[in-house]
Amino acid sequence: MIFARRAMLATGWASNVRLDVSHGRITALETDQNAKQGDTTVDTLLPALANLHSHSFQRAMAGMTEFRMAGKDSFWTWRDLMYRFTAHLTPEHVEAIAAFVFLEMQEAGYASVGEFHYLHHQPGGMPYEDLGELSARIAAAAAATGIGLTHLPVLYTYGGAGQMALKAGQARFGNSVDRFNDLVARARGAIADLPKDCRVGIAPHSLRATSPDDLKTVLAAHEAGPVHIHIAEQPQEVADIQAVLGARPVEWLLANAEVNADWCLIHATHMTDAETVNMAMSGAVAGLCPITEANLGDGPFNGPAYLNAGGAFGVGSDSNVLISLTEELRTLEYSQRLRDIARNVLVVGEGSVGETLYCGAAKGGAQALGRGTGDISVGAWADLVAVDSEAPALCALKEHQLLDGLVFAAKDEIVTDVWSAGRHAVKQGKHIHRDAITAAYRSAMQSLMALL
């Protein structure tokens, strides 16, 4: 049993809450209770967020791409550096990095992750003897940390819009549709021994890395489950797709695919007002990665119009240059303030911006990963995070201000406990396997640095 002095339930704040968790799900919930012997007692309990978009291997690049070269740096110059970095990664590196990244996510308050996995093959593009070798490494990292995993193997067939050939740096990513389908089957086998909340979806990388016919074929082959796609991240991408397909990326996708609540459109940064409203009405989730989008110079999302149209959203750490749940949410709001020269932007009408951001991201992230959670209610997966309301960042706030304080004034060390589908992975602010996983990561980084 878990006892919380207060909890944010699906119905709002409640006091002295006792939860029973069985087989990963909340099976009973009572308010106005007393703690009992044997209870795990926490201060303030919240639904834990899903990190809906991660390329875990990129965490090892953090700090390596912030040196300005001659000319203008951009997303595209960063991408070239990333391609060169991937040439040195072994399966052992991939597993150690992913485990450390997943640990960091849980310590930051995330209970689950959508791993948008496009590093499939050996350097040079030759498949491993086991086509799903690197997917199995991601599954092993999830097993080591206990995080809830939605694994998203990526279809990456072309090097650019118009079915351009893959570049040398993209060779480790590439698959035909047939081989991709084999890879997805192998990935399903790789997660078979993980807990039942873990699952596999699919991720056509982007409209520039696939083709209309291939996209149609792969969607028909995988009719159920999450579908994630990069969309409209950069102005050049929008222009390239418009030149080849005759429409802007979001416009084309909504007109040519059955986009619905199973879909997550990552970034969707450069949209017209009409695209913004139509995307919201589709039921898809906007997968927003504000720290990475700022780091790469992508630009801000069209937040007010999207929320006013009832759009669902969640957040992800994407390149993992910094893994911080609170920083991700506040950067999302601050990007809107900087653009609009206004305050308290991302809320419809009047109300708490922190609550809008936190609860909206909890529900949207769970939807994007196909997890039956997003709030604290009977029957939901027990994806839970506890925070300390007596910490200096929150101690002066009233109950209705706590989520504002969490989003705008707190750091991630305010997190005391995290459960991923009932697995109590973080206790007293520290992952239960931190020492071993960190040691393995450091060893892997020493090996990797020797190759760079």
Short mmCIF file of C-alpha atoms in Angstrom, two decimals:
data_model
loop_
_atom_site.label_atom_id
_atom_site.label_comp_id
_atom_site.label_asym_id
_atom_site.label_seq_id
_atom_site.Cartn_x
_atom_site.Cartn_y
_atom_site.Cartn_z
CA MET A 1 0.00 0.00 0.00
CA ILE A 2 1.01 3.60 -0.63
CA PHE A 3 -0.10 6.35 1.73
CA ALA A 4 0.11 9.97 0.60
CA ARG A 5 -0.59 13.03 2.72
CA ARG A 6 -2.16 14.49 -0.40
CA ALA A 7 -2.63 13.31 -3.97
CA MET A 8 -3.75 14.78 -7.26
CA LEU A 9 -6.47 12.33 -8.29
CA ALA A 10 -8.48 12.31 -11.51
CA THR A 11 -11.13 14.22 -9.54
CA GLY A 12 -8.72 16.79 -8.05
CA TRP A 13 -6.74 17.13 -4.84
CA ALA A 14 -7.50 14.72 -2.01
CA SER A 15 -6.04 14.27 1.47
CA ASN A 16 -4.72 11.21 3.29
CA VAL A 17 -4.94 8.85 0.34
CA ARG A 18 -4.22 5.12 0.47
CA LEU A 19 -3.61 3.21 -2.76
CA ASP A 20 -3.45 -0.52 -3.30
CA VAL A 21 -1.37 -1.66 -6.27
CA SER A 22 -1.52 -5.17 -7.69
CA HIS A 23 0.09 -6.51 -10.89
CA GLY A 24 1.14 -2.98 -11.76
CA ARG A 25 -2.31 -1.39 -11.57
CA ILE A 26 -4.14 0.66 -8.96
CA THR A 27 -6.76 -1.72 -7.58
CA ALA A 28 -8.14 0.34 -4.70
CA LEU A 29 -8.11 4.00 -3.70
CA GLU A 30 -9.44 5.56 -0.51
CA THR A 31 -9.27 9.11 0.82
CA ASP A 32 -9.33 10.50 4.37
CA GLN A 33 -7.51 7.45 5.68
CA ASN A 34 -4.80 6.89 8.25
CA ALA A 35 -1.41 5.45 7.42
CA LYS A 36 -0.95 1.85 8.49
CA GLN A 37 2.09 -0.12 9.43
CA GLY A 38 3.90 -1.30 6.33
CA ASP A 39 2.60 1.48 4.09
CA THR A 40 5.07 3.34 1.89
CA THR A 41 4.42 6.88 3.07
CA VAL A 42 5.01 9.93 0.88
CA ASP A 43 4.12 13.59 1.00
CA THR A 44 2.45 14.58 -2.28
CA LEU A 45 1.54 12.02 -4.93
CA LEU A 46 1.04 12.87 -8.61
CA PRO A 47 0.45 10.91 -11.79
CA ALA A 48 3.87 10.38 -13.32
CA LEU A 49 4.50 11.63 -16.82
CA ALA A 50 5.53 9.62 -19.85
CA ASN A 51 8.60 10.78 -21.71
CA LEU A 52 7.07 10.33 -25.15
CA HIS A 53 10.11 10.90 -27.39
CA SER A 54 13.67 9.78 -26.77
CA HIS A 55 16.74 8.90 -28.81
CA SER A 56 18.65 7.51 -25.86
CA PHE A 57 22.04 7.13 -27.57
CA GLN A 58 22.25 10.88 -28.15
CA ARG A 59 22.66 11.44 -24.40
CA ALA A 60 26.30 10.49 -24.80
CA MET A 61 26.77 13.43 -27.21
CA ALA A 62 25.67 16.06 -24.71
CA GLY A 63 28.18 18.91 -24.67
CA MET A 64 29.95 17.76 -27.84
CA THR A 65 28.06 19.92 -30.34
CA GLU A 66 28.04 23.36 -28.69
CA PHE A 67 31.19 24.72 -30.40
CA ARG A 68 30.44 27.18 -33.17
CA MET A 69 32.23 26.46 -36.43
CA ALA A 70 32.70 28.84 -39.36
CA GLY A 71 29.36 29.75 -40.92
CA LYS A 72 25.89 29.34 -39.44
CA ASP A 73 25.20 26.33 -37.24
CA SER A 74 21.79 24.73 -37.62
CA PHE A 75 19.82 21.58 -37.04
CA TRP A 76 21.35 20.20 -40.23
CA THR A 77 24.96 20.79 -39.15
CA TRP A 78 24.13 19.21 -35.78
CA ARG A 79 22.67 16.22 -37.61
CA ASP A 80 25.91 15.66 -39.55
CA LEU A 81 27.83 15.60 -36.26
CA MET A 82 25.33 13.11 -34.85
CA TYR A 83 25.79 10.83 -37.87
CA ARG A 84 29.56 10.78 -37.33
CA PHE A 85 29.06 9.99 -33.65
CA THR A 86 26.84 6.96 -34.33
CA ALA A 87 29.57 5.30 -36.37
CA HIS A 88 31.41 4.44 -33.14
CA LEU A 89 28.58 2.97 -31.06
CA THR A 90 28.65 -0.74 -30.25
CA PRO A 91 25.69 -2.74 -28.90
CA GLU A 92 27.30 -2.63 -25.46
CA HIS A 93 27.49 1.18 -25.66
CA VAL A 94 23.86 1.40 -26.73
CA GLU A 95 22.65 -0.69 -23.79
CA ALA A 96 24.74 1.10 -21.16
CA ILE A 97 23.74 4.55 -22.44
CA ALA A 98 20.05 3.64 -22.60
CA ALA A 99 20.04 2.23 -19.06
CA PHE A 100 21.64 5.39 -17.69
CA VAL A 101 19.24 7.60 -19.64
CA PHE A 102 16.22 5.65 -18.40
CA LEU A 103 17.52 5.95 -14.83
CA GLU A 104 17.89 9.72 -15.24
CA MET A 105 14.35 9.92 -16.58
CA GLN A 106 12.92 8.08 -13.60
CA GLU A 107 14.86 10.20 -11.13
CA ALA A 108 13.44 13.27 -12.90
CA GLY A 109 9.89 11.96 -12.40
CA TYR A 110 9.11 10.11 -15.64
CA ALA A 111 7.64 6.62 -15.26
CA SER A 112 7.77 5.55 -18.92
CA VAL A 113 9.50 6.30 -22.18
CA GLY A 114 8.80 6.16 -25.89
CA GLU A 115 12.12 5.11 -27.41
CA PHE A 116 12.12 6.33 -31.03
CA HIS A 117 14.74 3.82 -32.11
CA TYR A 118 16.43 4.22 -35.47
CA LEU A 119 19.91 2.89 -34.77
CA HIS A 120 19.44 -0.63 -36.15
CA HIS A 121 22.54 -1.93 -37.93
CA GLN A 122 26.30 -2.15 -37.78
CA PRO A 123 28.49 0.77 -38.89
CA GLY A 124 28.32 0.79 -42.68
CA GLY A 125 24.76 -0.55 -42.71
CA MET A 126 25.25 -4.32 -42.53
CA PRO A 127 22.55 -5.87 -40.31
CA TYR A 128 23.62 -7.70 -37.20
CA GLU A 129 23.25 -11.47 -37.27
CA ASP A 130 20.17 -10.83 -35.15
CA LEU A 131 18.28 -8.08 -36.98
CA GLY A 132 16.83 -6.92 -33.66
CA GLU A 133 20.16 -6.82 -31.78
CA LEU A 134 19.92 -3.16 -30.83
CA SER A 135 16.21 -3.32 -30.04
CA ALA A 136 17.06 -6.15 -27.65
CA ARG A 137 19.65 -3.86 -26.04
CA ILE A 138 16.98 -1.22 -25.44
CA ALA A 139 14.74 -3.88 -23.90
CA ALA A 140 17.61 -4.97 -21.64
CA ALA A 141 18.08 -1.37 -20.49
CA ALA A 142 14.37 -1.15 -19.67
CA ALA A 143 14.59 -4.40 -17.71
CA ALA A 144 17.58 -3.11 -15.74
CA THR A 145 15.81 0.12 -14.72
CA GLY A 146 12.18 -0.98 -14.52
CA ILE A 147 10.95 1.90 -16.68
CA GLY A 148 7.77 1.42 -18.68
CA LEU A 149 8.88 1.04 -22.30
CA THR A 150 7.01 1.74 -25.51
CA HIS A 151 9.58 0.71 -28.07
CA LEU A 152 9.21 2.43 -31.43
CA PRO A 153 11.34 0.88 -34.19
CA VAL A 154 11.85 3.45 -36.93
CA LEU A 155 11.27 3.03 -40.65
CA TYR A 156 14.03 5.05 -42.30
CA THR A 157 14.36 4.23 -46.00
CA TYR A 158 15.48 7.39 -47.78
CA GLY A 159 18.05 10.11 -47.22
CA GLY A 160 15.72 12.99 -47.99
CA ALA A 161 12.46 14.08 -49.60
CA GLY A 162 11.85 12.63 -53.02
CA GLN A 163 13.30 9.20 -52.19
CA MET A 164 16.91 10.37 -52.15
CA ALA A 165 19.47 7.66 -51.48
CA LEU A 166 20.67 7.23 -47.93
CA LYS A 167 23.87 9.04 -47.07
CA ALA A 168 26.78 7.14 -45.55
CA GLY A 169 25.93 8.50 -42.10
CA GLN A 170 22.38 7.15 -42.39
CA ALA A 171 23.34 3.60 -43.34
CA ARG A 172 22.85 2.25 -39.80
CA PHE A 173 19.24 3.43 -39.89
CA GLY A 174 18.04 2.13 -43.26
CA ASN A 175 15.44 -0.56 -43.93
CA SER A 176 13.09 -1.52 -46.70
CA VAL A 177 9.47 -1.97 -45.64
CA ASP A 178 9.82 -5.77 -45.68
CA ARG A 179 12.93 -5.74 -43.51
CA PHE A 180 11.31 -3.19 -41.23
CA ASN A 181 8.37 -5.51 -40.69
CA ASP A 182 10.81 -8.27 -39.77
CA LEU A 183 12.53 -5.87 -37.38
CA VAL A 184 9.24 -5.01 -35.65
CA ALA A 185 8.53 -8.72 -35.19
CA ARG A 186 11.96 -9.16 -33.65
CA ALA A 187 11.40 -6.17 -31.38
CA ARG A 188 8.15 -7.71 -30.14
CA GLY A 189 10.10 -10.81 -29.25
CA ALA A 190 12.73 -8.72 -27.47
CA ILE A 191 10.19 -7.20 -25.09
CA ALA A 192 8.23 -10.42 -24.51
CA ASP A 193 9.89 -10.95 -21.13
CA LEU A 194 9.36 -7.36 -19.97
CA PRO A 195 6.38 -6.48 -17.75
CA LYS A 196 2.97 -6.35 -19.38
CA ASP A 197 2.81 -2.55 -19.50
CA CYS A 198 5.65 -2.54 -22.07
CA ARG A 199 4.78 -2.64 -25.74
CA VAL A 200 5.95 -2.01 -29.31
CA GLY A 201 4.63 0.61 -31.72
CA ILE A 202 5.99 1.86 -35.02
CA ALA A 203 7.68 5.06 -36.12
CA PRO A 204 7.86 6.05 -39.76
CA HIS A 205 10.74 8.46 -39.22
CA SER A 206 9.38 11.38 -41.26
CA LEU A 207 7.83 12.13 -44.62
CA ARG A 208 11.34 12.84 -45.93
CA ALA A 209 12.66 9.42 -44.85
CA THR A 210 9.82 7.36 -46.29
CA SER A 211 7.51 7.58 -49.32
CA PRO A 212 3.73 7.74 -49.67
CA ASP A 213 3.52 4.15 -50.92
CA ASP A 214 5.84 2.81 -48.22
CA LEU A 215 3.96 4.69 -45.52
CA LYS A 216 0.66 3.26 -46.71
CA THR A 217 2.09 -0.26 -46.78
CA VAL A 218 3.63 -0.14 -43.32
CA LEU A 219 0.51 1.36 -41.76
CA ALA A 220 -1.60 -1.43 -43.26
CA ALA A 221 0.79 -4.00 -41.82
CA HIS A 222 0.59 -2.55 -38.30
CA GLU A 223 -2.99 -1.45 -37.81
CA ALA A 224 -3.06 -1.29 -34.01
CA GLY A 225 -0.90 0.56 -31.53
CA PRO A 226 1.11 3.77 -31.33
CA VAL A 227 2.35 5.46 -34.50
CA HIS A 228 4.96 8.20 -34.05
CA ILE A 229 6.42 10.40 -36.77
CA HIS A 230 8.69 13.45 -36.93
CA ILE A 231 6.79 16.23 -38.67
CA ALA A 232 7.47 19.86 -39.65
CA GLU A 233 10.46 20.31 -37.36
CA GLN A 234 12.40 22.66 -39.63
CA PRO A 235 11.43 25.22 -42.32
CA GLN A 236 13.66 23.43 -44.85
CA GLU A 237 11.79 20.19 -44.17
CA VAL A 238 8.47 21.96 -44.81
CA ALA A 239 9.75 23.43 -48.07
CA ASP A 240 11.21 20.12 -49.27
CA ILE A 241 8.02 18.18 -48.59
CA GLN A 242 5.87 20.84 -50.22
CA ALA A 243 8.07 20.74 -53.32
CA VAL A 244 7.89 16.94 -53.60
CA LEU A 245 4.39 16.10 -52.33
CA GLY A 246 2.58 19.32 -53.20
CA ALA A 247 1.54 20.11 -49.63
CA ARG A 248 3.06 21.04 -46.29
CA PRO A 249 3.95 18.04 -44.07
CA VAL A 250 1.09 18.26 -41.56
CA GLU A 251 -1.37 19.20 -44.29
CA TRP A 252 -0.29 16.23 -46.43
CA LEU A 253 -0.30 13.72 -43.57
CA LEU A 254 -3.78 14.67 -42.35
CA ALA A 255 -5.12 14.39 -45.91
CA ASN A 256 -3.44 11.09 -46.77
CA ALA A 257 -3.37 8.99 -43.59
CA GLU A 258 -5.99 8.09 -41.02
CA VAL A 259 -4.40 10.14 -38.28
CA ASN A 260 -6.20 9.50 -34.99
CA ALA A 261 -5.63 9.11 -31.26
CA ASP A 262 -3.00 6.38 -31.85
CA TRP A 263 -0.71 8.90 -33.53
CA CYS A 264 1.92 11.17 -32.04
CA LEU A 265 3.24 13.94 -34.29
CA ILE A 266 6.68 14.87 -32.99
CA HIS A 267 7.56 18.59 -32.97
CA ALA A 268 4.92 19.83 -35.48
CA THR A 269 6.73 23.11 -35.03
CA HIS A 270 6.04 24.89 -38.30
CA MET A 271 2.28 24.78 -38.93
CA THR A 272 -0.26 27.19 -40.29
CA ASP A 273 -3.25 28.05 -38.11
CA ALA A 274 -5.43 25.73 -40.21
CA GLU A 275 -2.97 22.85 -39.80
CA THR A 276 -2.84 23.51 -36.07
CA VAL A 277 -6.61 23.29 -35.66
CA ASN A 278 -6.94 20.27 -37.94
CA MET A 279 -4.21 18.41 -36.11
CA ALA A 280 -5.94 19.10 -32.78
CA MET A 281 -9.24 17.84 -34.18
CA SER A 282 -7.63 14.61 -35.42
CA GLY A 283 -7.15 13.40 -31.84
CA ALA A 284 -3.40 12.89 -32.32
CA VAL A 285 -0.92 13.95 -29.66
CA ALA A 286 1.58 16.73 -30.28
CA GLY A 287 4.91 15.34 -29.09
CA LEU A 288 6.75 18.43 -27.87
CA CYS A 289 10.42 18.42 -26.88
CA PRO A 290 11.05 22.01 -25.77
CA ILE A 291 14.62 21.62 -24.48
CA THR A 292 15.80 19.89 -27.64
CA GLU A 293 13.75 22.20 -29.86
CA ALA A 294 15.48 25.16 -28.21
CA ASN A 295 18.89 23.49 -28.35
CA LEU A 296 18.55 22.74 -32.08
CA GLY A 297 16.97 26.07 -32.96
CA ASP A 298 13.73 24.50 -34.20
CA GLY A 299 11.39 27.26 -33.06
CA PRO A 300 8.33 27.32 -30.76
CA PHE A 301 5.14 25.30 -31.14
CA ASN A 302 1.85 27.06 -31.96
CA GLY A 303 0.57 26.41 -28.43
CA PRO A 304 -2.36 28.78 -27.81
CA ALA A 305 -4.21 27.93 -31.03
CA TYR A 306 -3.63 24.22 -30.48
CA LEU A 307 -4.94 24.23 -26.90
CA ASN A 308 -7.91 26.40 -27.83
CA ALA A 309 -8.82 23.76 -30.43
CA GLY A 310 -8.71 21.05 -27.75
CA GLY A 311 -5.43 19.47 -28.84
CA ALA A 312 -3.66 16.79 -26.80
CA PHE A 313 0.05 17.14 -26.03
CA GLY A 314 2.89 15.51 -24.16
CA VAL A 315 6.60 16.11 -23.69
CA GLY A 316 9.76 14.21 -24.47
CA SER A 317 13.48 14.66 -23.95
CA ASP A 318 14.37 13.80 -27.59
CA SER A 319 18.16 14.31 -27.91
CA ASN A 320 18.54 14.01 -24.12
CA VAL A 321 20.98 16.91 -23.98
CA LEU A 322 19.34 17.60 -20.61
CA ILE A 323 16.88 15.27 -18.90
CA SER A 324 14.63 17.35 -16.66
CA LEU A 325 10.87 17.01 -16.42
CA THR A 326 10.37 20.37 -14.72
CA GLU A 327 12.68 22.16 -17.16
CA GLU A 328 10.88 20.56 -20.12
CA LEU A 329 7.51 21.90 -18.99
CA ARG A 330 8.71 25.38 -18.09
CA THR A 331 10.67 25.68 -21.34
CA LEU A 332 7.47 24.88 -23.21
CA GLU A 333 5.67 27.79 -21.53
CA TYR A 334 8.65 30.14 -21.70
CA SER A 335 9.03 29.58 -25.44
CA GLN A 336 5.47 30.87 -25.85
CA ARG A 337 6.11 33.87 -23.58
CA LEU A 338 9.24 34.87 -25.50
CA ARG A 339 7.44 34.68 -28.82
CA ASP A 340 4.25 36.44 -27.71
CA ILE A 341 5.81 38.90 -25.24
CA ALA A 342 3.19 37.80 -22.72
CA ARG A 343 2.84 35.80 -19.52
CA ASN A 344 0.78 32.74 -18.59
CA VAL A 345 0.13 31.74 -22.18
CA LEU A 346 -0.59 28.00 -22.20
CA VAL A 347 -3.95 27.87 -20.50
CA VAL A 348 -7.41 28.10 -22.03
CA GLY A 349 -9.32 30.99 -20.48
CA GLU A 350 -8.29 31.41 -16.86
CA GLY A 351 -6.52 29.02 -14.56
CA SER A 352 -3.26 27.48 -13.41
CA VAL A 353 -0.61 27.23 -16.11
CA GLY A 354 1.33 24.65 -14.10
CA GLU A 355 -1.73 22.42 -13.74
CA THR A 356 -2.57 22.78 -17.44
CA LEU A 357 0.96 21.82 -18.43
CA TYR A 358 1.46 19.01 -15.93
CA CYS A 359 -1.93 17.30 -16.16
CA GLY A 360 -2.16 17.85 -19.90
CA ALA A 361 1.25 16.29 -20.45
CA ALA A 362 0.39 13.38 -18.14
CA LYS A 363 -2.72 12.50 -20.14
CA GLY A 364 -1.26 13.20 -23.58
CA GLY A 365 1.97 11.33 -22.89
CA ALA A 366 0.09 8.26 -21.69
CA GLN A 367 -2.10 8.38 -24.79
CA ALA A 368 0.92 8.66 -27.08
CA LEU A 369 2.59 5.60 -25.54
CA GLY A 370 -0.57 3.54 -25.46
CA ARG A 371 -0.42 3.30 -21.65
CA GLY A 372 -3.61 3.01 -19.66
CA THR A 373 -2.75 5.76 -17.25
CA GLY A 374 -2.30 9.54 -17.13
CA ASP A 375 -4.14 10.06 -13.86
CA ILE A 376 -4.47 8.38 -10.47
CA SER A 377 -7.58 6.23 -10.68
CA VAL A 378 -8.62 2.64 -10.06
CA GLY A 379 -7.66 0.43 -13.00
CA ALA A 380 -4.86 2.65 -14.28
CA TRP A 381 -1.25 1.56 -14.38
CA ALA A 382 0.43 2.75 -11.20
CA ASP A 383 2.69 5.34 -12.86
CA LEU A 384 3.23 7.55 -9.84
CA VAL A 385 5.63 10.23 -8.66
CA ALA A 386 5.95 11.63 -5.14
CA VAL A 387 7.33 15.09 -4.42
CA ASP A 388 8.21 16.87 -1.19
CA SER A 389 5.91 19.85 -0.65
CA GLU A 390 8.03 20.91 2.36
CA ALA A 391 11.03 21.57 0.10
CA PRO A 392 11.97 25.25 -0.08
CA ALA A 393 10.60 25.64 -3.63
CA LEU A 394 7.09 24.60 -2.51
CA CYS A 395 6.81 25.11 1.24
CA ALA A 396 5.16 28.56 1.04
CA LEU A 397 2.52 27.54 -1.51
CA LYS A 398 -1.11 26.65 -1.04
CA GLU A 399 -2.40 23.38 -2.41
CA HIS A 400 -3.83 24.91 -5.58
CA GLN A 401 -0.44 26.49 -6.30
CA LEU A 402 1.67 23.35 -5.93
CA LEU A 403 1.77 22.43 -9.61
CA ASP A 404 2.68 26.00 -10.52
CA GLY A 405 5.53 25.81 -8.02
CA LEU A 406 6.60 22.41 -9.32
CA VAL A 407 6.72 23.55 -12.95
CA PHE A 408 8.17 27.04 -12.51
CA ALA A 409 10.15 27.08 -9.25
CA ALA A 410 11.36 23.55 -8.52
CA LYS A 411 14.17 21.34 -9.70
CA ASP A 412 13.93 17.62 -10.27
CA GLU A 413 15.51 16.80 -6.91
CA ILE A 414 12.12 17.58 -5.42
CA VAL A 415 11.16 14.07 -6.58
CA THR A 416 11.34 11.54 -3.76
CA ASP A 417 9.76 8.39 -5.24
CA VAL A 418 8.73 7.02 -8.63
CA TRP A 419 6.72 3.93 -9.50
CA SER A 420 6.62 2.60 -13.07
CA ALA A 421 3.51 0.41 -13.29
CA GLY A 422 3.91 -0.29 -9.60
CA ARG A 423 7.67 -0.94 -9.75
CA HIS A 424 9.18 1.25 -7.05
CA ALA A 425 12.30 2.35 -8.93
CA VAL A 426 13.17 5.63 -7.17
CA LYS A 427 13.33 5.87 -3.39
CA GLN A 428 14.42 8.95 -1.44
CA GLY A 429 15.30 10.62 -4.74
CA LYS A 430 17.69 7.93 -5.95
CA HIS A 431 17.18 5.06 -8.36
CA ILE A 432 17.54 1.75 -6.58
CA HIS A 433 20.19 0.59 -9.09
CA ARG A 434 21.93 3.94 -9.58
CA ASP A 435 25.43 2.87 -8.53
CA ALA A 436 25.67 -0.18 -10.80
CA ILE A 437 24.06 1.49 -13.82
CA THR A 438 26.20 4.61 -13.46
CA ALA A 439 29.37 2.55 -13.19
CA ALA A 440 28.45 0.66 -16.37
CA TYR A 441 27.75 3.94 -18.16
CA ARG A 442 31.09 5.45 -17.14
CA SER A 443 32.91 2.34 -18.32
CA ALA A 444 31.08 2.48 -21.65
CA MET A 445 31.94 6.16 -22.06
CA GLN A 446 35.63 5.50 -21.42
CA SER A 447 35.53 2.87 -24.14
CA LEU A 448 33.65 5.16 -26.50
CA MET A 449 35.96 8.12 -25.94
CA ALA A 450 38.89 5.95 -26.92
CA LEU A 451 37.25 5.47 -30.33
CA LEU A 452 36.39 9.12 -31.00
#
